[in-house]
């Protein structure tokens, strides 16, 4: 088990694309919603583990702006799980001093879920442990568009010179403003794509993909990703 005394370099910010719940259920001839249920249980467990390894920021992709295209019963099952696991996690995350922030457009969620989201953020506001960003109704292109609109308004209303804008101005208008860019992005379920996740922030992130399906991604699988990350030679465009 990795801990804060491990000799390995622990990335500051890790992003995880939690993929493979549906396939995990299919392999067991179970409905997809059962896969999501086990996925949500794993979300709770692995978050607590990662918070103990020294990772400072963890961003988990729970629901994308494109996931609304799924059958209504699957979307409803996911919303129900979000409600349930957010309530359950409030206690766990308090014990682990985890600060919770939701990134994405929450206006699309029903009022009860929005309330829960706000409550989870409020009770965790003063915590000093790991920052957990839960990306829900999150899409990176929408996020970049939001930042561009804010900057355009600043140019229009406050006389800002467009030529003075920098890449940092974009970063500081994203949902992740103020946090370091992800060092490592892990994707479970074997696909090799980012699927509209942290596109701007991941310019120099190391990508790690594993065939392991999300409900089966446990502590030792996270450790393997960190060991692999430690073998990478990060040059950030230099030599
Ligand atoms: C992708 O698997 C997974 C999702 C779209 C949902 C991820 C959500 C969770 C793990 C629950 C998180 C819970 C909380 C409370 C934040 P998939 O359905 O695309 O799997 P497949 O590729 O095998 O079909």
PDB file of C-alpha atoms and ligand atoms in Angstrom:
ATOM      1  CA  UNK A   1       0.000   0.000   0.000  1.00  0.00           C
ATOM      2  CA  UNK A   2       1.268   3.453  -0.886  1.00  0.00           C
ATOM      3  CA  UNK A   3       1.456   5.956   1.892  1.00  0.00           C
ATOM      4  CA  UNK A   4       2.950   9.350   2.531  1.00  0.00           C
ATOM      5  CA  UNK A   5       6.311   7.686   3.445  1.00  0.00           C
ATOM      6  CA  UNK A   6       6.537   5.761   0.166  1.00  0.00           C
ATOM      7  CA  UNK A   7       9.715   6.336  -1.876  1.00  0.00           C
ATOM      8  CA  UNK A   8       7.615   6.825  -4.998  1.00  0.00           C
ATOM      9  CA  UNK A   9       6.821  10.280  -6.274  1.00  0.00           C
ATOM     10  CA  UNK A  10       3.130  10.815  -5.619  1.00  0.00           C
ATOM     11  CA  UNK A  11       1.462  12.981  -8.272  1.00  0.00           C
ATOM     12  CA  UNK A  12      -0.171  16.120  -6.938  1.00  0.00           C
ATOM     13  CA  UNK A  13      -3.276  15.859  -9.107  1.00  0.00           C
ATOM     14  CA  UNK A  14      -4.758  12.624 -10.467  1.00  0.00           C
ATOM     15  CA  UNK A  15      -7.778  12.442 -12.779  1.00  0.00           C
ATOM     16  CA  UNK A  16      -9.724   9.203 -13.260  1.00  0.00           C
ATOM     17  CA  UNK A  17     -12.118   8.275 -16.065  1.00  0.00           C
ATOM     18  CA  UNK A  18     -14.188   5.575 -14.355  1.00  0.00           C
ATOM     19  CA  UNK A  19     -15.177   3.406 -17.313  1.00  0.00           C
ATOM     20  CA  UNK A  20     -16.419  -0.158 -17.634  1.00  0.00           C
ATOM     21  CA  UNK A  21     -19.375  -0.434 -15.249  1.00  0.00           C
ATOM     22  CA  UNK A  22     -21.669  -1.625 -18.053  1.00  0.00           C
ATOM     23  CA  UNK A  23     -19.246  -4.314 -19.259  1.00  0.00           C
ATOM     24  CA  UNK A  24     -18.634  -5.440 -15.689  1.00  0.00           C
ATOM     25  CA  UNK A  25     -22.391  -6.033 -15.306  1.00  0.00           C
ATOM     26  CA  UNK A  26     -22.737  -7.667 -18.739  1.00  0.00           C
ATOM     27  CA  UNK A  27     -20.019 -10.203 -17.899  1.00  0.00           C
ATOM     28  CA  UNK A  28     -22.195 -11.268 -14.970  1.00  0.00           C
ATOM     29  CA  UNK A  29     -25.475 -11.144 -16.928  1.00  0.00           C
ATOM     30  CA  UNK A  30     -26.651  -8.307 -14.690  1.00  0.00           C
ATOM     31  CA  UNK A  31     -28.366  -5.043 -15.669  1.00  0.00           C
ATOM     32  CA  UNK A  32     -26.024  -2.108 -16.386  1.00  0.00           C
ATOM     33  CA  UNK A  33     -27.430  -0.263 -13.364  1.00  0.00           C
ATOM     34  CA  UNK A  34     -25.943  -2.955 -11.103  1.00  0.00           C
ATOM     35  CA  UNK A  35     -22.550  -2.235 -12.645  1.00  0.00           C
ATOM     36  CA  UNK A  36     -23.017   1.432 -11.766  1.00  0.00           C
ATOM     37  CA  UNK A  37     -23.984   0.476  -8.208  1.00  0.00           C
ATOM     38  CA  UNK A  38     -20.738  -1.442  -7.745  1.00  0.00           C
ATOM     39  CA  UNK A  39     -18.918   1.389  -9.507  1.00  0.00           C
ATOM     40  CA  UNK A  40     -20.338   3.865  -7.022  1.00  0.00           C
ATOM     41  CA  UNK A  41     -19.283   1.659  -4.093  1.00  0.00           C
ATOM     42  CA  UNK A  42     -15.803   1.598  -5.537  1.00  0.00           C
ATOM     43  CA  UNK A  43     -15.838   5.386  -5.975  1.00  0.00           C
ATOM     44  CA  UNK A  44     -16.334   5.731  -2.240  1.00  0.00           C
ATOM     45  CA  UNK A  45     -13.688   3.177  -1.286  1.00  0.00           C
ATOM     46  CA  UNK A  46     -10.918   4.178  -3.691  1.00  0.00           C
ATOM     47  CA  UNK A  47     -11.367   7.889  -2.955  1.00  0.00           C
ATOM     48  CA  UNK A  48     -10.671   7.238   0.711  1.00  0.00           C
ATOM     49  CA  UNK A  49      -7.606   5.185  -0.179  1.00  0.00           C
ATOM     50  CA  UNK A  50      -6.207   7.771  -2.582  1.00  0.00           C
ATOM     51  CA  UNK A  51      -6.687  10.515   0.014  1.00  0.00           C
ATOM     52  CA  UNK A  52      -4.256   8.623   2.266  1.00  0.00           C
ATOM     53  CA  UNK A  53      -1.505   8.311  -0.349  1.00  0.00           C
ATOM     54  CA  UNK A  54      -0.599  11.995  -0.384  1.00  0.00           C
ATOM     55  CA  UNK A  55      -2.404  12.919  -3.625  1.00  0.00           C
ATOM     56  CA  UNK A  56      -3.564  16.510  -3.133  1.00  0.00           C
ATOM     57  CA  UNK A  57      -6.249  16.729  -5.826  1.00  0.00           C
ATOM     58  CA  UNK A  58      -8.354  13.906  -7.252  1.00  0.00           C
ATOM     59  CA  UNK A  59     -10.755  14.573 -10.116  1.00  0.00           C
ATOM     60  CA  UNK A  60     -13.242  11.809 -10.891  1.00  0.00           C
ATOM     61  CA  UNK A  61     -15.351  11.781 -14.048  1.00  0.00           C
ATOM     62  CA  UNK A  62     -18.780  10.637 -12.866  1.00  0.00           C
ATOM     63  CA  UNK A  63     -21.157  11.915 -15.558  1.00  0.00           C
ATOM     64  CA  UNK A  64     -20.373  13.682 -18.804  1.00  0.00           C
ATOM     65  CA  UNK A  65     -22.445  16.204 -20.754  1.00  0.00           C
ATOM     66  CA  UNK A  66     -22.841  13.399 -23.332  1.00  0.00           C
ATOM     67  CA  UNK A  67     -24.115  10.780 -20.844  1.00  0.00           C
ATOM     68  CA  UNK A  68     -27.669  12.211 -21.082  1.00  0.00           C
ATOM     69  CA  UNK A  69     -27.857  10.339 -24.420  1.00  0.00           C
ATOM     70  CA  UNK A  70     -28.094   7.019 -22.540  1.00  0.00           C
ATOM     71  CA  UNK A  71     -31.473   5.287 -22.096  1.00  0.00           C
ATOM     72  CA  UNK A  72     -33.669   7.136 -19.601  1.00  0.00           C
ATOM     73  CA  UNK A  73     -33.765   4.240 -17.122  1.00  0.00           C
ATOM     74  CA  UNK A  74     -29.941   4.173 -17.013  1.00  0.00           C
ATOM     75  CA  UNK A  75     -29.742   7.953 -16.504  1.00  0.00           C
ATOM     76  CA  UNK A  76     -32.350   7.696 -13.732  1.00  0.00           C
ATOM     77  CA  UNK A  77     -30.455   4.836 -12.081  1.00  0.00           C
ATOM     78  CA  UNK A  78     -27.268   6.923 -12.146  1.00  0.00           C
ATOM     79  CA  UNK A  79     -29.030   9.961 -10.627  1.00  0.00           C
ATOM     80  CA  UNK A  80     -30.412   7.747  -7.856  1.00  0.00           C
ATOM     81  CA  UNK A  81     -26.935   6.409  -7.136  1.00  0.00           C
ATOM     82  CA  UNK A  82     -25.476   9.903  -7.056  1.00  0.00           C
ATOM     83  CA  UNK A  83     -28.078  10.895  -4.453  1.00  0.00           C
ATOM     84  CA  UNK A  84     -27.496   7.803  -2.351  1.00  0.00           C
ATOM     85  CA  UNK A  85     -23.704   7.764  -2.493  1.00  0.00           C
ATOM     86  CA  UNK A  86     -23.381  11.455  -1.890  1.00  0.00           C
ATOM     87  CA  UNK A  87     -25.337  11.044   1.350  1.00  0.00           C
ATOM     88  CA  UNK A  88     -23.267   8.014   2.384  1.00  0.00           C
ATOM     89  CA  UNK A  89     -20.011   9.670   1.468  1.00  0.00           C
ATOM     90  CA  UNK A  90     -20.672  12.729   3.593  1.00  0.00           C
ATOM     91  CA  UNK A  91     -19.679  10.752   6.712  1.00  0.00           C
ATOM     92  CA  UNK A  92     -16.736   8.899   5.156  1.00  0.00           C
ATOM     93  CA  UNK A  93     -15.288  11.985   3.638  1.00  0.00           C
ATOM     94  CA  UNK A  94     -15.583  13.882   6.913  1.00  0.00           C
ATOM     95  CA  UNK A  95     -13.521  11.185   8.644  1.00  0.00           C
ATOM     96  CA  UNK A  96     -10.865  11.502   5.957  1.00  0.00           C
ATOM     97  CA  UNK A  97     -10.922  15.317   5.900  1.00  0.00           C
ATOM     98  CA  UNK A  98     -11.704  15.276   2.161  1.00  0.00           C
ATOM     99  CA  UNK A  99     -12.879  18.549   0.644  1.00  0.00           C
ATOM    100  CA  UNK A 100     -15.541  17.959  -2.009  1.00  0.00           C
ATOM    101  CA  UNK A 101     -16.193  20.222  -4.985  1.00  0.00           C
ATOM    102  CA  UNK A 102     -18.444  19.505  -7.958  1.00  0.00           C
ATOM    103  CA  UNK A 103     -17.327  20.598 -11.394  1.00  0.00           C
ATOM    104  CA  UNK A 104     -19.706  20.808 -14.339  1.00  0.00           C
ATOM    105  CA  UNK A 105     -23.078  22.368 -15.058  1.00  0.00           C
ATOM    106  CA  UNK A 106     -25.228  21.471 -12.063  1.00  0.00           C
ATOM    107  CA  UNK A 107     -28.235  23.456 -13.317  1.00  0.00           C
ATOM    108  CA  UNK A 108     -29.411  20.390 -15.282  1.00  0.00           C
ATOM    109  CA  UNK A 109     -29.878  18.268 -12.145  1.00  0.00           C
ATOM    110  CA  UNK A 110     -33.130  18.025 -10.226  1.00  0.00           C
ATOM    111  CA  UNK A 111     -33.411  20.401  -7.221  1.00  0.00           C
ATOM    112  CA  UNK A 112     -32.958  17.616  -4.644  1.00  0.00           C
ATOM    113  CA  UNK A 113     -29.672  16.509  -6.156  1.00  0.00           C
ATOM    114  CA  UNK A 114     -28.517  20.110  -6.491  1.00  0.00           C
ATOM    115  CA  UNK A 115     -29.269  20.642  -2.800  1.00  0.00           C
ATOM    116  CA  UNK A 116     -27.228  17.587  -1.906  1.00  0.00           C
ATOM    117  CA  UNK A 117     -24.367  18.805  -4.078  1.00  0.00           C
ATOM    118  CA  UNK A 118     -24.386  22.171  -2.324  1.00  0.00           C
ATOM    119  CA  UNK A 119     -24.649  20.551   1.097  1.00  0.00           C
ATOM    120  CA  UNK A 120     -21.710  18.235   0.367  1.00  0.00           C
ATOM    121  CA  UNK A 121     -19.614  21.222  -0.679  1.00  0.00           C
ATOM    122  CA  UNK A 122     -20.657  23.379   2.262  1.00  0.00           C
ATOM    123  CA  UNK A 123     -19.965  20.838   4.999  1.00  0.00           C
ATOM    124  CA  UNK A 124     -16.554  20.148   3.479  1.00  0.00           C
ATOM    125  CA  UNK A 125     -15.597  23.751   2.882  1.00  0.00           C
ATOM    126  CA  UNK A 126     -13.061  24.130   5.707  1.00  0.00           C
ATOM    127  CA  UNK A 127     -11.421  20.749   5.288  1.00  0.00           C
ATOM    128  CA  UNK A 128      -7.686  20.650   4.769  1.00  0.00           C
ATOM    129  CA  UNK A 129      -7.241  17.170   3.288  1.00  0.00           C
ATOM    130  CA  UNK A 130      -7.380  16.039  -0.322  1.00  0.00           C
ATOM    131  CA  UNK A 131      -9.524  18.064  -2.715  1.00  0.00           C
ATOM    132  CA  UNK A 132     -11.988  15.785  -4.487  1.00  0.00           C
ATOM    133  CA  UNK A 133     -13.441  17.233  -7.679  1.00  0.00           C
ATOM    134  CA  UNK A 134     -16.468  15.234  -8.799  1.00  0.00           C
ATOM    135  CA  UNK A 135     -17.124  15.972 -12.463  1.00  0.00           C
ATOM    136  CA  UNK A 136     -20.875  15.725 -13.030  1.00  0.00           C
ATOM    137  CA  UNK A 137     -22.569  16.958 -16.178  1.00  0.00           C
ATOM    138  CA  UNK A 138     -19.033  17.950 -17.041  1.00  0.00           C
ATOM    139  CA  UNK A 139     -17.703  18.453 -20.554  1.00  0.00           C
ATOM    140  CA  UNK A 140     -14.365  20.025 -21.266  1.00  0.00           C
ATOM    141  CA  UNK A 141     -15.476  21.799 -24.434  1.00  0.00           C
ATOM    142  CA  UNK A 142     -18.348  23.454 -22.554  1.00  0.00           C
ATOM    143  CA  UNK A 143     -15.909  24.397 -19.803  1.00  0.00           C
ATOM    144  CA  UNK A 144     -13.514  26.041 -22.288  1.00  0.00           C
ATOM    145  CA  UNK A 145     -16.442  27.832 -23.949  1.00  0.00           C
ATOM    146  CA  UNK A 146     -17.521  29.136 -20.528  1.00  0.00           C
ATOM    147  CA  UNK A 147     -13.998  30.495 -19.938  1.00  0.00           C
ATOM    148  CA  UNK A 148     -13.875  32.121 -23.394  1.00  0.00           C
ATOM    149  CA  UNK A 149     -17.238  33.819 -22.801  1.00  0.00           C
ATOM    150  CA  UNK A 150     -16.058  35.205 -19.441  1.00  0.00           C
ATOM    151  CA  UNK A 151     -12.898  36.569 -21.039  1.00  0.00           C
ATOM    152  CA  UNK A 152     -14.853  38.105 -23.947  1.00  0.00           C
ATOM    153  CA  UNK A 153     -17.167  39.839 -21.476  1.00  0.00           C
ATOM    154  CA  UNK A 154     -14.139  41.162 -19.634  1.00  0.00           C
ATOM    155  CA  UNK A 155     -12.765  42.561 -22.891  1.00  0.00           C
ATOM    156  CA  UNK A 156     -16.118  44.110 -23.788  1.00  0.00           C
ATOM    157  CA  UNK A 157     -17.089  45.516 -20.383  1.00  0.00           C
ATOM    158  CA  UNK A 158     -13.763  46.310 -18.707  1.00  0.00           C
ATOM    159  CA  UNK A 159     -11.619  47.449 -21.617  1.00  0.00           C
ATOM    160  CA  UNK A 160      -9.185  44.537 -21.278  1.00  0.00           C
ATOM    161  CA  UNK A 161      -6.777  44.385 -24.230  1.00  0.00           C
ATOM    162  CA  UNK A 162      -7.329  41.007 -26.016  1.00  0.00           C
ATOM    163  CA  UNK A 163      -3.597  40.889 -26.784  1.00  0.00           C
ATOM    164  CA  UNK A 164      -2.855  40.896 -23.068  1.00  0.00           C
ATOM    165  CA  UNK A 165      -4.665  37.583 -22.514  1.00  0.00           C
ATOM    166  CA  UNK A 166      -2.532  34.599 -21.550  1.00  0.00           C
ATOM    167  CA  UNK A 167      -3.000  30.846 -21.214  1.00  0.00           C
ATOM    168  CA  UNK A 168      -3.227  31.416 -17.453  1.00  0.00           C
ATOM    169  CA  UNK A 169      -6.279  33.628 -18.029  1.00  0.00           C
ATOM    170  CA  UNK A 170      -7.980  30.633 -19.603  1.00  0.00           C
ATOM    171  CA  UNK A 171      -6.879  28.292 -16.775  1.00  0.00           C
ATOM    172  CA  UNK A 172      -8.152  30.666 -14.126  1.00  0.00           C
ATOM    173  CA  UNK A 173     -11.617  30.717 -15.681  1.00  0.00           C
ATOM    174  CA  UNK A 174     -12.037  26.941 -15.777  1.00  0.00           C
ATOM    175  CA  UNK A 175     -13.858  24.962 -13.064  1.00  0.00           C
ATOM    176  CA  UNK A 176     -10.442  23.780 -11.858  1.00  0.00           C
ATOM    177  CA  UNK A 177      -9.103  27.320 -11.342  1.00  0.00           C
ATOM    178  CA  UNK A 178      -6.457  27.493  -8.647  1.00  0.00           C
ATOM    179  CA  UNK A 179      -5.550  23.793  -8.745  1.00  0.00           C
ATOM    180  CA  UNK A 180      -2.470  22.328 -10.427  1.00  0.00           C
ATOM    181  CA  UNK A 181      -2.978  20.620 -13.797  1.00  0.00           C
ATOM    182  CA  UNK A 182      -3.378  16.840 -13.554  1.00  0.00           C
ATOM    183  CA  UNK A 183      -0.036  15.002 -13.550  1.00  0.00           C
ATOM    184  CA  UNK A 184      -1.677  11.669 -14.264  1.00  0.00           C
ATOM    185  CA  UNK A 185      -4.937  10.669 -15.926  1.00  0.00           C
ATOM    186  CA  UNK A 186      -6.058   7.083 -15.410  1.00  0.00           C
ATOM    187  CA  UNK A 187      -8.717   5.468 -17.573  1.00  0.00           C
ATOM    188  CA  UNK A 188     -10.197   2.123 -16.615  1.00  0.00           C
ATOM    189  CA  UNK A 189     -11.976  -0.187 -19.081  1.00  0.00           C
ATOM    190  CA  UNK A 190      -9.230  -0.184 -21.730  1.00  0.00           C
ATOM    191  CA  UNK A 191     -10.248   2.666 -24.052  1.00  0.00           C
ATOM    192  CA  UNK A 192      -7.520   5.076 -25.136  1.00  0.00           C
ATOM    193  CA  UNK A 193      -9.293   8.407 -25.249  1.00  0.00           C
ATOM    194  CA  UNK A 194     -10.014  11.403 -23.053  1.00  0.00           C
ATOM    195  CA  UNK A 195     -13.757  11.624 -23.853  1.00  0.00           C
ATOM    196  CA  UNK A 196     -14.019  15.392 -23.252  1.00  0.00           C
ATOM    197  CA  UNK A 197     -12.298  15.198 -19.830  1.00  0.00           C
ATOM    198  CA  UNK A 198      -9.932  17.993 -18.717  1.00  0.00           C
ATOM    199  CA  UNK A 199      -8.819  18.699 -22.306  1.00  0.00           C
ATOM    200  CA  UNK A 200      -7.165  22.032 -21.541  1.00  0.00           C
ATOM    201  CA  UNK A 201      -5.684  20.964 -18.212  1.00  0.00           C
ATOM    202  CA  UNK A 202      -4.215  17.702 -19.542  1.00  0.00           C
ATOM    203  CA  UNK A 203      -1.781  19.240 -22.050  1.00  0.00           C
ATOM    204  CA  UNK A 204       1.149  17.586 -20.261  1.00  0.00           C
ATOM    205  CA  UNK A 205      -0.589  14.916 -18.209  1.00  0.00           C
ATOM    206  CA  UNK A 206       0.687  11.364 -18.344  1.00  0.00           C
ATOM    207  CA  UNK A 207      -2.020   8.999 -19.568  1.00  0.00           C
ATOM    208  CA  UNK A 208      -2.452   5.541 -18.054  1.00  0.00           C
ATOM    209  CA  UNK A 209      -4.996   3.079 -19.367  1.00  0.00           C
ATOM    210  CA  UNK A 210      -5.866  -0.256 -17.814  1.00  0.00           C
ATOM    211  CA  UNK A 211      -8.158  -3.035 -19.057  1.00  0.00           C
ATOM    212  CA  UNK A 212      -9.458  -3.396 -15.504  1.00  0.00           C
ATOM    213  CA  UNK A 213     -13.115  -2.410 -15.349  1.00  0.00           C
ATOM    214  CA  UNK A 214     -13.989   0.343 -12.862  1.00  0.00           C
ATOM    215  CA  UNK A 215     -15.775  -1.803 -10.230  1.00  0.00           C
ATOM    216  CA  UNK A 216     -12.631  -4.025 -10.154  1.00  0.00           C
ATOM    217  CA  UNK A 217     -10.153  -1.142  -9.881  1.00  0.00           C
ATOM    218  CA  UNK A 218      -8.795  -1.468  -6.360  1.00  0.00           C
ATOM    219  CA  UNK A 219      -5.956  -0.127  -4.245  1.00  0.00           C
ATOM    220  CA  UNK A 220      -3.290  -2.333  -5.860  1.00  0.00           C
ATOM    221  CA  UNK A 221      -4.419  -1.186  -9.326  1.00  0.00           C
ATOM    222  CA  UNK A 222      -3.991   2.435  -8.278  1.00  0.00           C
ATOM    223  CA  UNK A 223      -0.537   1.583  -6.876  1.00  0.00           C
ATOM    224  CA  UNK A 224       0.393   0.023 -10.252  1.00  0.00           C
ATOM    225  CA  UNK A 225      -0.567   3.250 -12.012  1.00  0.00           C
ATOM    226  CA  UNK A 226       1.642   5.242  -9.632  1.00  0.00           C
ATOM    227  CA  UNK A 227       4.572   2.850 -10.174  1.00  0.00           C
ATOM    228  CA  UNK A 228       4.147   3.224 -13.956  1.00  0.00           C
ATOM    229  CA  UNK A 229       3.895   7.012 -13.580  1.00  0.00           C
ATOM    230  CA  UNK A 230       7.220   6.988 -11.738  1.00  0.00           C
ATOM    231  CA  UNK A 231       8.873   5.416 -14.822  1.00  0.00           C
ATOM    232  CA  UNK A 232       7.750   8.189 -17.144  1.00  0.00           C
ATOM    233  CA  UNK A 233      10.175  10.857 -18.243  1.00  0.00           C
ATOM    234  CA  UNK A 234       8.180  14.074 -18.206  1.00  0.00           C
ATOM    235  CA  UNK A 235       9.783  16.693 -20.428  1.00  0.00           C
ATOM    236  CA  UNK A 236       6.959  19.224 -20.798  1.00  0.00           C
ATOM    237  CA  UNK A 237       8.065  19.899 -24.364  1.00  0.00           C
ATOM    238  CA  UNK A 238      11.736  20.292 -23.413  1.00  0.00           C
ATOM    239  CA  UNK A 239      14.570  17.803 -23.929  1.00  0.00           C
TER     240      UNK A 239
HETATM  241  C1  LIG B   1     -18.843   4.515 -17.322  1.00  0.00           C
HETATM  242  O1  LIG B   1     -19.137   3.148 -17.437  1.00  0.00           O
HETATM  243  C2  LIG B   1     -19.342   5.011 -16.078  1.00  0.00           C
HETATM  244  C3  LIG B   1     -20.271   6.003 -15.952  1.00  0.00           C
HETATM  245  C4  LIG B   1     -20.881   6.730 -17.057  1.00  0.00           C
HETATM  246  C5  LIG B   1     -20.739   6.403 -14.616  1.00  0.00           C
HETATM  247  C6  LIG B   1     -19.636   6.519 -13.610  1.00  0.00           C
HETATM  248  C7  LIG B   1     -20.246   6.677 -12.316  1.00  0.00           C
HETATM  249  C8  LIG B   1     -19.919   6.005 -11.216  1.00  0.00           C
HETATM  250  C9  LIG B   1     -18.830   5.046 -11.126  1.00  0.00           C
HETATM  251  C10 LIG B   1     -20.634   6.281  -9.985  1.00  0.00           C
HETATM  252  C11 LIG B   1     -19.957   7.408  -9.260  1.00  0.00           C
HETATM  253  C12 LIG B   1     -20.754   7.738  -8.123  1.00  0.00           C
HETATM  254  C13 LIG B   1     -20.778   8.922  -7.511  1.00  0.00           C
HETATM  255  C14 LIG B   1     -21.594   9.083  -6.313  1.00  0.00           C
HETATM  256  C15 LIG B   1     -20.021  10.095  -7.997  1.00  0.00           C
HETATM  257  P1  LIG B   1     -19.928   2.671 -18.726  1.00  0.00           P
HETATM  258  O2  LIG B   1     -21.373   2.596 -18.369  1.00  0.00           O
HETATM  259  O3  LIG B   1     -19.623   3.582 -19.880  1.00  0.00           O
HETATM  260  O4  LIG B   1     -19.331   1.249 -18.937  1.00  0.00           O
HETATM  261  P2  LIG B   1     -19.166   0.493 -20.339  1.00  0.00           P
HETATM  262  O5  LIG B   1     -18.142   1.271 -21.126  1.00  0.00           O
HETATM  263  O6  LIG B   1     -18.661  -0.842 -19.921  1.00  0.00           O
HETATM  264  O7  LIG B   1     -20.509   0.445 -20.971  1.00  0.00           O
END
